CSV table of C-alpha atoms in Angstrom, one decimal:
chain,number,residue,atom,x,y,z
V,1,MET,CA,-0.1,0.0,-0.2
V,2,VAL,CA,1.2,3.3,-1.2
V,3,THR,CA,0.4,6.5,0.9
V,4,THR,CA,0.7,10.0,0.5
V,5,THR,CA,0.3,13.3,2.9
V,6,ALA,CA,-3.0,15.0,2.3
V,7,ILE,CA,-5.0,17.9,3.7
V,8,GLY,CA,-8.8,17.9,4.2
V,9,TYR,CA,-11.4,18.4,6.5
V,10,GLU,CA,-13.3,16.2,9.1
V,11,ARG,CA,-15.8,18.7,10.2
V,12,ASN,CA,-17.7,21.3,8.9
V,13,LEU,CA,-16.1,24.3,10.5
V,14,PRO,CA,-15.1,28.0,9.8
V,15,SER,CA,-11.9,28.6,8.0
V,16,ASP,CA,-10.4,30.5,11.2
V,17,ALA,CA,-10.8,27.4,13.3
V,18,ALA,CA,-7.3,25.7,13.7
V,19,ASP,CA,-8.7,22.2,12.9
V,20,ALA,CA,-10.9,23.4,9.9
V,21,LEU,CA,-8.2,21.8,7.5
V,22,VAL,CA,-5.8,18.9,8.9
V,23,VAL,CA,-3.1,16.7,7.5
V,24,ARG,CA,-3.6,13.1,7.3
V,25,GLU,CA,-1.7,10.1,5.4
V,26,VAL,CA,-4.0,8.6,3.1
V,27,GLU,CA,-3.8,5.5,0.5
V,28,VAL,CA,-3.1,6.5,-2.9
V,29,PRO,CA,-5.7,4.3,-4.9
V,30,ALA,CA,-4.9,1.8,-7.7
V,31,LEU,CA,-4.8,3.6,-10.8
V,32,GLY,CA,-7.9,2.9,-13.3
V,33,PRO,CA,-7.0,2.2,-17.1
V,34,HIS,CA,-7.3,5.8,-17.7
V,35,ASP,CA,-5.7,7.3,-14.7
V,36,LEU,CA,-2.5,9.2,-14.1
V,37,LEU,CA,-0.6,9.3,-10.8
V,38,VAL,CA,0.5,13.0,-10.5
V,39,GLU,CA,3.0,14.5,-8.1
V,40,VAL,CA,1.1,17.7,-7.4
V,41,GLU,CA,3.3,21.1,-7.5
V,42,ALA,CA,0.7,23.6,-6.8
V,43,VAL,CA,-3.0,24.2,-6.1
V,44,SER,CA,-5.5,26.8,-6.3
V,45,VAL,CA,-8.8,27.3,-4.0
V,46,ASN,CA,-12.2,27.8,-5.5
V,47,PRO,CA,-15.5,28.7,-4.1
V,48,VAL,CA,-16.5,24.9,-4.3
V,49,ASP,CA,-13.6,24.4,-1.7
V,50,VAL,CA,-15.2,26.7,0.7
V,51,LYS,CA,-18.6,25.4,0.2
V,52,LEU,CA,-17.7,21.8,0.4
V,53,ARG,CA,-15.7,22.6,3.7
V,54,ALA,CA,-18.4,24.4,5.6
V,55,GLY,CA,-21.4,22.3,4.8
V,56,ALA,CA,-20.9,18.8,3.0
V,57,PRO,CA,-20.2,15.8,4.9
V,58,SER,CA,-16.7,14.8,5.4
V,59,ASP,CA,-17.4,11.0,5.6
V,60,GLY,CA,-14.6,10.7,7.9
V,61,PHE,CA,-11.8,12.7,6.2
V,62,ARG,CA,-12.4,14.5,2.8
V,63,VAL,CA,-9.6,15.7,0.7
V,64,LEU,CA,-10.3,19.1,-0.9
V,65,GLY,CA,-9.0,20.8,-4.1
V,66,PHE,CA,-10.3,21.2,-7.7
V,67,ASP,CA,-7.1,22.7,-9.4
V,68,ALA,CA,-3.6,21.1,-9.7
V,69,ALA,CA,-0.5,21.3,-11.6
V,70,GLY,CA,2.1,18.6,-11.4
V,71,VAL,CA,4.3,16.1,-12.7
V,72,VAL,CA,3.0,12.6,-14.1
V,73,ARG,CA,4.6,9.7,-12.3
V,74,ASP,CA,2.9,6.8,-13.4
V,75,VAL,CA,0.0,5.7,-15.9
V,76,GLY,CA,-2.8,3.3,-16.3
V,77,ASP,CA,-2.8,0.6,-18.6
V,78,ALA,CA,-5.0,2.3,-21.5
V,79,VAL,CA,-3.3,5.8,-21.1
V,80,THR,CA,-2.4,7.2,-24.4
V,81,LEU,CA,-2.1,11.0,-23.8
V,82,PHE,CA,0.5,11.1,-21.3
V,83,SER,CA,3.9,9.5,-19.9
V,84,PRO,CA,5.8,9.7,-16.9
V,85,GLY,CA,7.5,13.2,-16.7
V,86,ASP,CA,5.0,15.1,-18.5
V,87,GLU,CA,4.1,18.3,-17.0
V,88,VAL,CA,0.1,18.6,-16.8
V,89,PHE,CA,-2.4,20.8,-15.1
V,90,TYR,CA,-6.2,19.9,-14.4
V,91,ALA,CA,-9.5,20.4,-12.1
V,92,GLY,CA,-10.2,16.7,-11.4
V,93,SER,CA,-13.7,15.7,-10.4
V,94,VAL,CA,-15.8,16.2,-7.3
V,95,ASP,CA,-16.6,12.5,-7.0
V,96,ARG,CA,-12.8,11.7,-6.4
V,97,PRO,CA,-10.4,12.6,-3.7
V,98,GLY,CA,-9.1,16.4,-4.3
V,99,THR,CA,-5.9,17.7,-5.3
V,100,ASN,CA,-4.6,18.9,-1.8
V,101,GLN,CA,-2.2,16.0,-1.5
V,102,ARG,CA,1.5,15.2,-2.7
V,103,LEU,CA,0.4,12.4,-4.8
V,104,HIS,CA,-2.8,12.6,-7.0
V,105,VAL,CA,-4.9,10.1,-9.3
V,106,VAL,CA,-6.8,11.9,-12.1
V,107,ASP,CA,-8.3,10.8,-15.4
V,108,GLU,CA,-6.3,11.5,-18.4
V,109,ARG,CA,-9.4,12.5,-20.4
V,110,VAL,CA,-10.0,15.7,-18.0
V,111,THR,CA,-6.0,16.6,-18.0
V,112,GLY,CA,-4.2,19.0,-20.1
V,113,ARG,CA,-0.6,19.9,-20.9
V,114,LYS,CA,0.9,22.5,-18.5
V,115,PRO,CA,1.6,25.6,-20.7
V,116,ALA,CA,5.1,25.5,-21.0
V,117,THR,CA,5.4,29.4,-20.3
V,118,LEU,CA,3.9,29.2,-16.9
V,119,SER,CA,5.0,28.1,-13.4
V,120,PHE,CA,3.3,25.3,-12.0
V,121,ALA,CA,1.8,28.2,-9.5
V,122,ASP,CA,0.4,30.1,-12.2
V,123,ALA,CA,-0.7,27.0,-14.3
V,124,ALA,CA,-2.7,26.0,-11.2
V,125,SER,CA,-4.9,29.0,-11.3
V,126,LEU,CA,-6.4,28.1,-14.8
V,127,PRO,CA,-8.0,24.6,-14.9
V,128,LEU,CA,-11.3,24.7,-13.2
V,129,THR,CA,-12.1,28.2,-14.3
V,130,ALA,CA,-10.9,27.8,-17.7
V,131,ILE,CA,-13.0,24.7,-18.3
V,132,THR,CA,-16.2,26.4,-16.8
V,133,ALA,CA,-15.6,29.4,-18.9
V,134,TRP,CA,-15.2,27.6,-22.2
V,135,GLU,CA,-18.2,25.1,-21.6
V,136,ALA,CA,-20.0,28.4,-20.7
V,137,LEU,CA,-19.3,30.3,-23.7
V,138,PHE,CA,-19.0,27.3,-26.5
V,139,ASP,CA,-21.2,24.5,-25.2
V,140,ARG,CA,-24.0,26.0,-23.3
V,141,LEU,CA,-24.1,29.4,-25.4
V,142,GLY,CA,-23.1,27.8,-28.5
V,143,LEU,CA,-21.1,30.9,-29.6
V,144,THR,CA,-18.3,30.7,-32.5
V,145,ASP,CA,-16.0,32.9,-34.2
V,146,ALA,CA,-18.6,33.9,-36.4
V,147,SER,CA,-21.1,35.0,-33.5
V,148,THR,CA,-21.9,38.7,-33.4
V,149,GLY,CA,-23.6,40.5,-30.4
V,150,THR,CA,-23.4,41.6,-26.8
V,151,LEU,CA,-22.2,39.4,-23.9
V,152,LEU,CA,-22.8,40.5,-20.2
V,153,VAL,CA,-20.3,38.9,-17.8
V,154,VAL,CA,-21.9,39.0,-14.2
V,155,GLY,CA,-19.3,38.3,-11.7
V,156,ALA,CA,-16.3,39.2,-14.3
V,157,THR,CA,-13.7,39.8,-11.5
V,158,GLY,CA,-13.9,36.2,-10.1
V,159,GLY,CA,-11.8,33.3,-11.5
V,160,VAL,CA,-14.3,32.3,-14.4
V,161,GLY,CA,-15.0,35.9,-15.5
V,162,SER,CA,-11.5,36.5,-15.3
V,163,ILE,CA,-10.9,33.7,-18.1
V,164,MET,CA,-14.1,34.0,-19.8
V,165,LEU,CA,-13.2,38.0,-20.9
V,166,GLN,CA,-10.0,36.8,-22.3
V,167,LEU,CA,-11.4,33.9,-24.2
V,168,ALA,CA,-13.8,36.3,-25.5
V,169,GLU,CA,-11.2,38.5,-26.6
V,170,ALA,CA,-9.2,35.9,-28.2
V,171,LEU,CA,-11.8,33.7,-29.7
V,172,LEU,CA,-14.9,35.7,-30.2
V,173,PRO,CA,-14.1,38.9,-32.5
V,174,GLY,CA,-17.6,39.8,-33.2
V,175,VAL,CA,-18.9,39.9,-29.6
V,176,THR,CA,-18.7,42.9,-27.5
V,177,VAL,CA,-18.4,42.3,-23.9
V,178,VAL,CA,-19.8,44.2,-20.9
V,179,ALA,CA,-18.4,43.2,-17.5
V,180,THR,CA,-19.4,44.0,-13.9
V,181,ALA,CA,-16.9,45.6,-11.4
V,182,SER,CA,-17.4,47.6,-8.1
V,183,ASP,CA,-14.7,50.0,-8.1
V,184,ASP,CA,-11.9,51.6,-10.1
V,185,ASP,CA,-9.2,48.9,-9.2
V,186,ARG,CA,-11.7,46.0,-10.5
V,187,ALA,CA,-13.0,48.1,-13.3
V,188,ALA,CA,-9.3,48.4,-14.6
V,189,TRP,CA,-8.8,44.8,-14.0
V,190,VAL,CA,-11.8,43.8,-16.3
V,191,ARG,CA,-10.7,46.2,-18.9
V,192,GLY,CA,-7.1,44.9,-18.8
V,193,LEU,CA,-8.7,41.5,-19.8
V,194,GLY,CA,-10.7,42.6,-22.7
V,195,ALA,CA,-14.1,44.0,-21.5
V,196,GLU,CA,-15.2,46.7,-23.8
V,197,HIS,CA,-17.7,48.1,-21.3
V,198,VAL,CA,-17.9,48.2,-17.4
V,199,VAL,CA,-21.0,48.5,-15.3
V,200,ASP,CA,-21.2,48.6,-11.6
V,201,HIS,CA,-23.4,45.7,-10.2
V,202,ARG,CA,-24.1,47.4,-6.9
V,203,GLY,CA,-26.2,50.3,-8.9
V,204,ASP,CA,-29.1,50.2,-11.4
V,205,LEU,CA,-27.6,47.1,-13.4
V,206,ALA,CA,-30.6,47.3,-15.8
V,207,ALA,CA,-30.4,51.0,-16.4
V,208,GLN,CA,-26.5,50.7,-16.9
V,209,VAL,CA,-26.8,47.8,-19.3
V,210,LEU,CA,-29.7,49.2,-21.4
V,211,GLY,CA,-27.4,52.5,-21.7
V,212,ILE,CA,-25.1,50.4,-23.6
V,213,ALA,CA,-27.2,48.0,-25.4
V,214,PRO,CA,-30.7,49.6,-25.6
V,215,ASP,CA,-32.3,46.6,-27.5
V,216,GLY,CA,-30.9,44.3,-25.0
V,217,VAL,CA,-27.7,41.8,-24.5
V,218,ASP,CA,-27.8,38.6,-26.4
V,219,TRP,CA,-26.1,36.7,-23.6
V,220,VAL,CA,-25.6,36.7,-20.1
V,221,PHE,CA,-23.1,34.7,-18.0
V,222,THR,CA,-23.6,34.8,-14.4
V,223,ALA,CA,-21.8,33.9,-11.3
V,224,HIS,CA,-24.6,35.7,-9.1
V,225,SER,CA,-27.9,34.9,-10.2
V,226,GLU,CA,-29.8,34.8,-7.0
V,227,GLY,CA,-32.5,37.7,-7.0
V,228,GLN,CA,-31.5,38.6,-10.5
V,229,VAL,CA,-34.1,36.8,-12.9
V,230,GLU,CA,-36.4,40.0,-13.2
V,231,THR,CA,-33.3,42.1,-14.1
V,232,TYR,CA,-32.3,39.6,-16.7
V,233,ALA,CA,-35.9,39.4,-18.0
V,234,THR,CA,-35.5,43.2,-18.5
V,235,ILE,CA,-31.9,43.4,-20.0
V,236,VAL,CA,-32.0,40.2,-22.3
V,237,ARG,CA,-33.5,40.4,-25.7
V,238,PRO,CA,-36.1,38.1,-27.2
V,239,PHE,CA,-34.6,34.6,-27.6
V,240,GLY,CA,-31.4,35.1,-25.9
V,241,HIS,CA,-29.5,32.9,-23.3
V,242,VAL,CA,-28.6,33.2,-19.6
V,243,VAL,CA,-26.1,30.6,-18.4
V,244,ALA,CA,-25.6,30.4,-14.5
V,245,ILE,CA,-22.7,28.5,-12.6
V,246,ASP,CA,-24.2,29.6,-8.9
V,247,ASP,CA,-26.7,27.6,-7.2
V,248,GLY,CA,-29.1,30.5,-8.6
V,249,PRO,CA,-33.0,30.7,-8.5
V,250,ARG,CA,-35.4,27.9,-8.8
V,251,ASP,CA,-38.0,30.2,-10.8
V,252,VAL,CA,-37.0,31.7,-13.8
V,253,PHE,CA,-40.8,31.8,-15.2
V,254,PRO,CA,-40.3,35.7,-15.7
V,255,LEU,CA,-37.9,34.8,-18.5
V,256,LYS,CA,-40.6,33.3,-20.6
V,257,ASP,CA,-42.3,36.2,-22.0
V,258,ARG,CA,-39.2,36.9,-24.3
V,259,SER,CA,-38.5,33.2,-24.7
V,260,ILE,CA,-35.3,33.7,-23.0
V,261,ALA,CA,-33.2,30.1,-22.5
V,262,TRP,CA,-31.6,29.3,-19.1
V,263,HIS,CA,-28.6,27.2,-18.9
V,264,TRP,CA,-26.7,25.6,-16.1
V,265,GLU,CA,-23.0,25.1,-16.5
V,266,LEU,CA,-21.2,22.7,-14.1
V,267,MET,CA,-17.8,21.8,-15.2
V,268,PHE,CA,-18.0,18.4,-13.2
V,269,THR,CA,-20.7,16.9,-15.3
V,270,ARG,CA,-18.4,15.4,-17.8
V,271,PRO,CA,-16.1,13.5,-15.3
V,272,VAL,CA,-18.9,12.7,-12.8
V,273,GLN,CA,-21.3,11.4,-15.7
V,274,ARG,CA,-18.7,10.0,-17.4
V,275,THR,CA,-20.0,11.4,-20.7
V,276,PRO,CA,-19.0,10.0,-24.1
V,277,ASP,CA,-17.5,13.4,-24.9
V,278,MET,CA,-15.4,13.4,-21.7
V,279,ILE,CA,-12.2,13.7,-23.5
V,280,GLU,CA,-13.5,17.2,-24.5
V,281,GLN,CA,-12.1,18.6,-21.2
V,282,HIS,CA,-8.6,17.4,-22.2
V,283,ARG,CA,-8.8,18.8,-25.6
V,284,LEU,CA,-10.0,22.4,-24.4
V,285,LEU,CA,-7.1,22.4,-21.7
V,286,ASP,CA,-4.6,22.0,-24.4
V,287,ARG,CA,-6.3,24.5,-26.5
V,288,VAL,CA,-6.1,26.9,-23.3
V,289,ALA,CA,-2.6,25.9,-22.9
V,290,ASP,CA,-1.9,26.8,-26.5
V,291,LEU,CA,-3.5,30.2,-26.1
V,292,VAL,CA,-1.3,30.9,-22.9
V,293,ASP,CA,1.9,30.1,-24.9
V,294,GLU,CA,0.9,32.3,-27.7
V,295,GLY,CA,0.4,35.2,-25.3
V,296,ARG,CA,-3.2,35.4,-25.9
V,297,VAL,CA,-4.6,34.3,-22.4
V,298,ARG,CA,-2.8,34.9,-19.2
V,299,ALA,CA,-3.0,33.6,-15.7
V,300,THR,CA,-5.2,34.9,-13.2
V,301,THR,CA,-3.3,34.6,-10.1
V,302,THR,CA,-3.5,37.6,-7.8
V,303,ARG,CA,-2.3,35.8,-4.3
V,304,THR,CA,0.4,33.3,-3.9
V,305,LEU,CA,1.0,31.4,-0.8
V,306,ALA,CA,3.6,28.8,0.2
V,307,PRO,CA,3.8,25.8,1.2
V,308,ILE,CA,1.1,23.7,0.6
V,309,GLY,CA,-0.1,23.1,4.2
V,310,PRO,CA,-3.2,23.5,6.4
V,311,GLU,CA,-2.3,26.8,7.5
V,312,THR,CA,-1.8,28.1,4.2
V,313,LEU,CA,-4.9,26.4,2.7
V,314,ARG,CA,-7.1,28.2,5.6
V,315,GLU,CA,-5.7,31.4,4.5
V,316,ALA,CA,-6.5,30.8,1.1
V,317,HIS,CA,-10.1,29.6,2.2
V,318,ALA,CA,-10.7,32.9,4.2
V,319,LEU,CA,-9.7,35.0,1.2
V,320,VAL,CA,-12.0,33.1,-1.2
V,321,GLU,CA,-15.1,32.9,1.0
V,322,ASN,CA,-15.0,36.8,1.8
V,323,GLY,CA,-16.2,37.4,-1.5
V,324,ARG,CA,-13.9,40.1,-2.7
V,325,THR,CA,-11.3,38.2,-4.2
V,326,THR,CA,-10.0,39.4,-7.7
V,327,GLY,CA,-8.6,36.6,-9.9
V,328,LYS,CA,-7.3,33.4,-8.1
V,329,VAL,CA,-5.5,32.3,-4.8
V,330,VAL,CA,-2.7,29.7,-5.4
V,331,VAL,CA,-0.8,27.5,-2.8
V,332,HIS,CA,2.4,26.0,-4.1
V,333,GLY,CA,5.4,24.0,-3.1
V,334,TRP,CA,5.4,21.4,0.1
V,335,ARG,CA,7.6,21.5,3.1
């Protein structure tokens, strides 16, 4: 039996509790046919980590982490995409142990090559948010390089929004992007990532958006949809689309009069449901790596902590759960 150092939680505690996250030795599972054994060099913290730690059952001990960059050390019998020594980045799956451990097992079909121009730390800022943004834009909303219209990004300064702005700038030349930001620094951040217009979501969002797009926007991406359906029903043109990544509203009836479509995006759907097109996450991560190495997409790291351990991960959780973080918080290296 091979074991590895892992950081997780045993009880649902606030991030400032000394034992909110703890270190344990855990067994490294046997590799499945398509699995990689990765030596993890860096991870990042996402809202899903905070949500699980605060309220989901631990089943004794649960390892968190849904972003990683590292080096392949071993491969399953059917692996064809990677070899030992390859540098990779990925977000894994919510139904398997998380990435906050020295040795981690992940399916090759949801793994991409690490961008050659990035450090492990910066590479770890990208996978979950890049997969979510890519699937929202191209799978849920169906946008292509021939699309024309206006996209509103609500939650543009967060991890997913920060990647979405860059993907739209790089791959959607006919799409005008309106981003939300709450102050001058955040407005500068989203403009630097490609937003043509900025609105303050703390003000009258509908009036600001319709001042830019009087006939309404074509698409809305939202990370903060709770209580906003009436607003979206006002600012989205007839036959437009909304895609949400938060738990959001249960009633979207106000959208019916304009035949506005509501989509959910969950990047874990492919790996958890083992969909036939699961390998698309590998392909899109490789495409993102290409865009990074071409200088068209950059890492969204805004805070880096070291080393990987319960103290630094608790600090990262606290930064993420205050809801004011721009970009991503990354933790790298081991003691």
